[in-house]
mmCIF file of C-alpha atoms in Angstrom:
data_model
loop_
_atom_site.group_PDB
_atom_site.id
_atom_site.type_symbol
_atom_site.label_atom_id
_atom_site.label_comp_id
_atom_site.label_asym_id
_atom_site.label_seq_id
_atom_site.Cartn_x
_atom_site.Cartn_y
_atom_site.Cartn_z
ATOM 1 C CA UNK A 11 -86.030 127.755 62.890
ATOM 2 C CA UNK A 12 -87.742 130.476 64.467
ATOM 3 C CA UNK A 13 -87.031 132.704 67.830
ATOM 4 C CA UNK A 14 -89.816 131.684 70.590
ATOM 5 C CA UNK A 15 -90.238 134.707 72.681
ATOM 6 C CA UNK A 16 -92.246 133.428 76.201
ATOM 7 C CA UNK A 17 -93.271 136.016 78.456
ATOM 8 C CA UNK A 18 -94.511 134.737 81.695
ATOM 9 C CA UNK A 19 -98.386 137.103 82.653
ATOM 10 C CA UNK A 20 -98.204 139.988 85.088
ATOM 11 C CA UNK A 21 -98.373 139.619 88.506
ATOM 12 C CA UNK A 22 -101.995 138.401 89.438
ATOM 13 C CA UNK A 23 -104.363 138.859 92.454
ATOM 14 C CA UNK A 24 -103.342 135.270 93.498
ATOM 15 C CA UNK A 25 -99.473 135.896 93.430
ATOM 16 C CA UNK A 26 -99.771 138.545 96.049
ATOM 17 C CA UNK A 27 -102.728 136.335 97.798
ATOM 18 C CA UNK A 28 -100.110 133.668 97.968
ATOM 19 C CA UNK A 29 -102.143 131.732 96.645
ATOM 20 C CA UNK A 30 -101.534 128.688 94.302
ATOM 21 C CA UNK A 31 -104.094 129.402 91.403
ATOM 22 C CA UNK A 32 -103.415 126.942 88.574
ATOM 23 C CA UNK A 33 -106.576 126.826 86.166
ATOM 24 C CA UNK A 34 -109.398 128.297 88.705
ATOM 25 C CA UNK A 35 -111.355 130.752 86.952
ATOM 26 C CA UNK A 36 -111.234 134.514 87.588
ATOM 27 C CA UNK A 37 -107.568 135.233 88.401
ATOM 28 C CA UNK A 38 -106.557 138.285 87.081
ATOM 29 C CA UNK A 39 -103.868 140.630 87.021
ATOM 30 C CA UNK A 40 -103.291 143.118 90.103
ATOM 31 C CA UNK A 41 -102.736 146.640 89.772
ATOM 32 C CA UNK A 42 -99.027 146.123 89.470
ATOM 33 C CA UNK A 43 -99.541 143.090 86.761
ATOM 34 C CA UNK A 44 -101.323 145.527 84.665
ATOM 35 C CA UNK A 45 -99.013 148.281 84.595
ATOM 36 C CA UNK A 46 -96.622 145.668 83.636
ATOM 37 C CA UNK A 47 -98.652 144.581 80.780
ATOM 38 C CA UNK A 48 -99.343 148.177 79.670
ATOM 39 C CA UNK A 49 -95.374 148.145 79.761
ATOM 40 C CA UNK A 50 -94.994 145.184 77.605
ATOM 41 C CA UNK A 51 -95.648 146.950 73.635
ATOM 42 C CA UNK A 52 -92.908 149.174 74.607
ATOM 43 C CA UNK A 53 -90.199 146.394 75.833
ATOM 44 C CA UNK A 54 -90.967 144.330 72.509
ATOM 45 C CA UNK A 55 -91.275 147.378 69.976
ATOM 46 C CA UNK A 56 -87.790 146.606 68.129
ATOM 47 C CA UNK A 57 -89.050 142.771 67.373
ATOM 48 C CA UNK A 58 -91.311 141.680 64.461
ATOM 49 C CA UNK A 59 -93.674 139.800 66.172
ATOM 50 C CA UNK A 60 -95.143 136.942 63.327
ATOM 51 C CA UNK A 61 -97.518 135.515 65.752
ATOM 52 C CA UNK A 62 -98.887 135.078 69.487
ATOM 53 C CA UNK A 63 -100.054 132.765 71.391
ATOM 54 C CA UNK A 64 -101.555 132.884 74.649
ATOM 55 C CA UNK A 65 -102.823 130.241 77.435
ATOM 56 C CA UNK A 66 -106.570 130.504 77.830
ATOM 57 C CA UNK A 67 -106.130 131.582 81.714
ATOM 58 C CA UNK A 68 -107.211 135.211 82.013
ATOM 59 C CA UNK A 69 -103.888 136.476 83.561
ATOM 60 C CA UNK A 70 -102.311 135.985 80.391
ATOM 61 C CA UNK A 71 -105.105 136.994 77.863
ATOM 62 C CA UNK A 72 -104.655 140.738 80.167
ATOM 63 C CA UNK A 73 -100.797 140.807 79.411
ATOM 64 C CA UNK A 74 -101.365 140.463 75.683
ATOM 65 C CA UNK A 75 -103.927 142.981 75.453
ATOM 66 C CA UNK A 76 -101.778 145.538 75.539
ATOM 67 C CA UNK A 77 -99.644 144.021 72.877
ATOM 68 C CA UNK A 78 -102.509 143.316 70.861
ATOM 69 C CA UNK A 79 -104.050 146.814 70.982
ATOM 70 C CA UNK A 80 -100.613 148.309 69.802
ATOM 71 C CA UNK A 81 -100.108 145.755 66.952
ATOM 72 C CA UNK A 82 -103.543 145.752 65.340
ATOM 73 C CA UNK A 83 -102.521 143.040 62.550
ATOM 74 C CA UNK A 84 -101.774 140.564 65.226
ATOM 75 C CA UNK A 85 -104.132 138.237 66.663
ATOM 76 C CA UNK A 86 -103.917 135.847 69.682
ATOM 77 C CA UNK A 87 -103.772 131.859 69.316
ATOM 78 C CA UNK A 88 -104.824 130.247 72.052
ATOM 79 C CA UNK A 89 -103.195 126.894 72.892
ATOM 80 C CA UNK A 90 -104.389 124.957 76.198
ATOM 81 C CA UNK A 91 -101.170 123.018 75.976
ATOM 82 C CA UNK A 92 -99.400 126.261 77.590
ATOM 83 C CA UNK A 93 -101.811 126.816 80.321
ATOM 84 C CA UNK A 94 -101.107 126.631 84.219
ATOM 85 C CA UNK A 95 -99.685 123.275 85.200
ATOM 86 C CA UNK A 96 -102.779 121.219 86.422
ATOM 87 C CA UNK A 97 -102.732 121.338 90.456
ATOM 88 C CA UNK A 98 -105.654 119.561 91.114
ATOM 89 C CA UNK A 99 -106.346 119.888 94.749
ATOM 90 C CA UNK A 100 -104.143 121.730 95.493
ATOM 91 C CA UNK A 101 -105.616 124.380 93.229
ATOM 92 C CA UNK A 102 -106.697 127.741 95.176
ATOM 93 C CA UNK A 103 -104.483 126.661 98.453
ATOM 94 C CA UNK A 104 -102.549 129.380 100.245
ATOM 95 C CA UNK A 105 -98.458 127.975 99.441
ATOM 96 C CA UNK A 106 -98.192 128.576 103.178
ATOM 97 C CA UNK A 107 -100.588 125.750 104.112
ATOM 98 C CA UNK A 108 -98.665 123.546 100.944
ATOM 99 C CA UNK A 109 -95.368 123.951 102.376
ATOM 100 C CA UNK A 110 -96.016 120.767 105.064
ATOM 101 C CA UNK A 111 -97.531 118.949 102.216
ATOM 102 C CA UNK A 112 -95.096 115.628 101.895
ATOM 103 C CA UNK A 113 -95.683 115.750 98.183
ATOM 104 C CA UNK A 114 -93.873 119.410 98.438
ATOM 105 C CA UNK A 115 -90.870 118.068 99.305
ATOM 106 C CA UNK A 116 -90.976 116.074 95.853
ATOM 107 C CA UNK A 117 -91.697 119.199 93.674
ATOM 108 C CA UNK A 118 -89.069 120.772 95.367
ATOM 109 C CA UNK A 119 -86.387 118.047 94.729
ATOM 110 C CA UNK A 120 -88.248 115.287 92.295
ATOM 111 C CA UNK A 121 -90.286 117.199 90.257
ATOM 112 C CA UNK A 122 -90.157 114.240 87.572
ATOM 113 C CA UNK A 123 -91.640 111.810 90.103
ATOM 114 C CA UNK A 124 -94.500 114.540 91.448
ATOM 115 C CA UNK A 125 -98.043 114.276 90.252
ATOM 116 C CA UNK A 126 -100.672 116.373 91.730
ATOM 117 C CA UNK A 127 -103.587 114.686 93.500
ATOM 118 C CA UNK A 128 -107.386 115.449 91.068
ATOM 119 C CA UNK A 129 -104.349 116.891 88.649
ATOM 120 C CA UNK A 130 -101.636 115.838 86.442
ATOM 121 C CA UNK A 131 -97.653 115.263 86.790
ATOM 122 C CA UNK A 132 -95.210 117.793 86.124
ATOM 123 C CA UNK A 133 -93.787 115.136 83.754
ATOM 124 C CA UNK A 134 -96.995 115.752 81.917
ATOM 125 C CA UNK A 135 -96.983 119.222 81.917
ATOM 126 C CA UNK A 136 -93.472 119.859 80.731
ATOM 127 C CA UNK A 137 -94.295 117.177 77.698
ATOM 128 C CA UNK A 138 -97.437 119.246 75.999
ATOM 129 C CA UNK A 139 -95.663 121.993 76.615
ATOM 130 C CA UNK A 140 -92.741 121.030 74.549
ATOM 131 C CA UNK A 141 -95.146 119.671 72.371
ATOM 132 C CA UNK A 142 -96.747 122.528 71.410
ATOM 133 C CA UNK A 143 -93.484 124.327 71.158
ATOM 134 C CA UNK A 144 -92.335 122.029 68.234
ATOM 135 C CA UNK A 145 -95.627 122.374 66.536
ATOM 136 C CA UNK A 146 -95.692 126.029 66.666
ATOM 137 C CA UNK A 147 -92.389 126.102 65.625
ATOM 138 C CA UNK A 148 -93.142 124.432 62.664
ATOM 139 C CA UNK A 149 -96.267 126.091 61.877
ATOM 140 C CA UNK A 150 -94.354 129.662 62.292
ATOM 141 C CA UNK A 151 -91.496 128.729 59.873
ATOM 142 C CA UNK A 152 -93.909 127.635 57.571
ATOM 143 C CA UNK A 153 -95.687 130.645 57.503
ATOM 144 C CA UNK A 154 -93.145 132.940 57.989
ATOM 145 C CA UNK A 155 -89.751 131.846 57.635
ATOM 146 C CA UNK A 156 -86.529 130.956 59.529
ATOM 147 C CA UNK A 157 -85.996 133.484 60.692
ATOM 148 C CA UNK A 158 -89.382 134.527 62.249
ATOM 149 C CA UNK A 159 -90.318 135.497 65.714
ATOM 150 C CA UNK A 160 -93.252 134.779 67.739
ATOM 151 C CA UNK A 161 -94.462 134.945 71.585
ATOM 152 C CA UNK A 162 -95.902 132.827 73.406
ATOM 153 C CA UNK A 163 -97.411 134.048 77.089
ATOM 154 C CA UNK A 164 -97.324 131.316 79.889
ATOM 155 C CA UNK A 165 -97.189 130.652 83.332
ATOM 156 C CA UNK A 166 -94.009 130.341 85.504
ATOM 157 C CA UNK A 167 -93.742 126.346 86.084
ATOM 158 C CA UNK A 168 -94.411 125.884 82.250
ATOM 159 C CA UNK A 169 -91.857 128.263 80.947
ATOM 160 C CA UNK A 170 -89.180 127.106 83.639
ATOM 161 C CA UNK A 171 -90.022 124.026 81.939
ATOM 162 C CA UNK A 172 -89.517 124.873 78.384
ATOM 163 C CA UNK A 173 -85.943 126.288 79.162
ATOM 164 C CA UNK A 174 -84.833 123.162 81.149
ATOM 165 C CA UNK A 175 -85.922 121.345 77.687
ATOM 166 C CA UNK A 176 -84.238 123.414 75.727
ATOM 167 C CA UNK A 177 -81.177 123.283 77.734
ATOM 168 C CA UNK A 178 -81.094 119.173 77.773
ATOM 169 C CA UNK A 179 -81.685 119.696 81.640
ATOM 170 C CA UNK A 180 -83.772 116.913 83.355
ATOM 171 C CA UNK A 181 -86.680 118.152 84.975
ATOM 172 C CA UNK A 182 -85.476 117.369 88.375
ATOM 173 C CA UNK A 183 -83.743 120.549 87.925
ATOM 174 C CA UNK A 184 -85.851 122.835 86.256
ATOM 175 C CA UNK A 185 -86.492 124.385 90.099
ATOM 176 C CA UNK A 186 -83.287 125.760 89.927
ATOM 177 C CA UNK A 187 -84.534 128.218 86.742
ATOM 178 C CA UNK A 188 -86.558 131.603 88.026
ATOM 179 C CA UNK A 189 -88.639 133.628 85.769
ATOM 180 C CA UNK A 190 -90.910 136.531 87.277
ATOM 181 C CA UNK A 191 -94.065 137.930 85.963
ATOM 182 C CA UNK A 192 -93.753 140.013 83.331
ATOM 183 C CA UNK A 193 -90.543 139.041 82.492
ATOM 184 C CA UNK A 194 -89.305 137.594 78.724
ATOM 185 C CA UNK A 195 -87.289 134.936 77.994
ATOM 186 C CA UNK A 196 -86.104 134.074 74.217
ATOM 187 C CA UNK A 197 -85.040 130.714 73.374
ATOM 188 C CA UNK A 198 -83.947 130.449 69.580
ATOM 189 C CA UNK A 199 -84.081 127.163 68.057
ATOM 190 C CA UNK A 200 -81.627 125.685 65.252
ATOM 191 C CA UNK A 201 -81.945 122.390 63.346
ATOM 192 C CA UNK A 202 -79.175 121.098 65.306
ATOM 193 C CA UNK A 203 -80.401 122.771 69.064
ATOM 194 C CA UNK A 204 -81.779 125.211 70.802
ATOM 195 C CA UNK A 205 -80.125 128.445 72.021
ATOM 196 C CA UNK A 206 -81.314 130.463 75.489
ATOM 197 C CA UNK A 207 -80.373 133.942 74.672
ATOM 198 C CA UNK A 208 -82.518 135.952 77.302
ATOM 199 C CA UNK A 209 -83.547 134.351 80.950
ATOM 200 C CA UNK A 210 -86.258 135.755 83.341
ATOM 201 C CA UNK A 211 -85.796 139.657 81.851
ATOM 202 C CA UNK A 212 -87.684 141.977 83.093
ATOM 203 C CA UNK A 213 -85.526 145.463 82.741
ATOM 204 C CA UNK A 214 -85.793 145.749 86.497
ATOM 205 C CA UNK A 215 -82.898 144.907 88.701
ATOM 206 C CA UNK A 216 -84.829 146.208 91.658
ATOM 207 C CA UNK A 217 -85.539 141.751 92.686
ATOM 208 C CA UNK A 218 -81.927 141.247 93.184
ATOM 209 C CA UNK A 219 -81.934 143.954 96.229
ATOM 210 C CA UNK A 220 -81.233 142.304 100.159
ATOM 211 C CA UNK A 221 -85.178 142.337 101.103
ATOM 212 C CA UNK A 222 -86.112 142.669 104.560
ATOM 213 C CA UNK A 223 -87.358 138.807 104.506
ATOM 214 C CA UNK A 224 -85.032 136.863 102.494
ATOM 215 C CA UNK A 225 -86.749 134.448 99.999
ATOM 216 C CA UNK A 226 -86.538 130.777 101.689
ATOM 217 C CA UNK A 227 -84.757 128.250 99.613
ATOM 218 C CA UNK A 228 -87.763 126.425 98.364
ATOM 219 C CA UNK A 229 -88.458 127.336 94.775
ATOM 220 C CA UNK A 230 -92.106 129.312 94.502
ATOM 221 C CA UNK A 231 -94.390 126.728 92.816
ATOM 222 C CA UNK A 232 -96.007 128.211 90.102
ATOM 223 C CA UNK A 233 -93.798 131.165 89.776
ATOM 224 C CA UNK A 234 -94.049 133.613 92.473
ATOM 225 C CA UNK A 235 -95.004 137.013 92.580
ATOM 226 C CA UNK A 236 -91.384 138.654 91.890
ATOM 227 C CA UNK A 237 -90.090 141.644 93.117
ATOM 228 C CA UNK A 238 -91.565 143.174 96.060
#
């Protein structure tokens, strides 16, 4: 089966904003986001990309351009099943305000029992994603072979998701997996199981540095903004 290659998008205007964006419209990437999708081609040049395929949210459609302008024979799928995790109301809230929500304390350590009020449960989202994952999967090998490899671009909750699936790890610890923008993570799938061979890479060691404000211990819903 093939090698699923997800890269989560470049830093956006509502990662630095602190801001939890989910599916509003018009969230693109920041400077830095964009210099990290211009970097992307370059990071991926030694693998034969079969396919892509990209959620519909802007951030990620600008962190494939790149890819796409170097690779002129590819063209982006777009699959709505991989888009942003479905906040609801909390949808364009500063995560500062969201903190002292009671319903945090569940994403934080019950993400299977959290649903999002106006949106859907992380139970939900975690399910069409690994749906679509199987049927691309299937789709690629047909087309291409077993051994094929093909990227999907994503968000940070979905793709934490995907490797706590592919791991056999129940969701209620899927918090405990971090993955910044920009960065790749590979998951190659066998008949018998799936394989995580990359985690959260982005080249750059630079996030593992003391910073000056310690991350808390909450786990940054939706992703984060990475490195400072």
């Amino acid at each position: 089966m093939p090698t699923l290659i997800l890269v989560r998008h470049g830093r956006s205007t509502a990662n630095t904003e602190g801001v939890l964006a989910g599916w509003t419209p018009g969230v693109a990437l920041d400077e830095r986001g964009a210099a990290q999708a211009a970097a992307l081609p370059g990071r991926l040049a030694a693998l034969p990309l079969s396919e892509i395929v990209t959620s519909p949210l802007q951030r990620c459609r600008e962190t494939i351009r790149p890819l796409l302008d170097a690779r002129p024979g590819l063209r982006a799928h777009t699959d709505e099943r991989i888009g942003e995790c479905h906040y609801g109301d909390w949808s364009g809230r500063k995560l500062a305000e969201l903190k002292d929500e009671p319903l945090m304390e569940v994403v934080q350590s019950h993400p299977s029992a959290a649903a999002f009020p106006g949106g859907e449960s992380m139970r939900a989202m975690q399910t069409r994603a690994a749906e679509a994952v199987r049927e691309w999967n299937a789709r690629v090998e047909r087309d291409h072979g077993a051994d094929a490899v093909y990227l999907m671009c994503s968000h940070g909750d979905i793709i934490k998701s995907l490797v706590a699936d592919a791991l056999g790890l129940h969701l209620d610890l899927f918090q405990r997996v971090s993955v910044e923008p920009c960065s790749v993570t590979a998951i190659r799938y066998t008949r018998l199981r799936p394989y995580l061979v990359r985690l959260g890479d982005t080249g750059d060691f630079a996030s593992l540095a003391p910073r000056e404000e310690p991350p808390g211990d909450d786990a940054p819903v939706g992703g984060g903004a990475g490195a400072p």
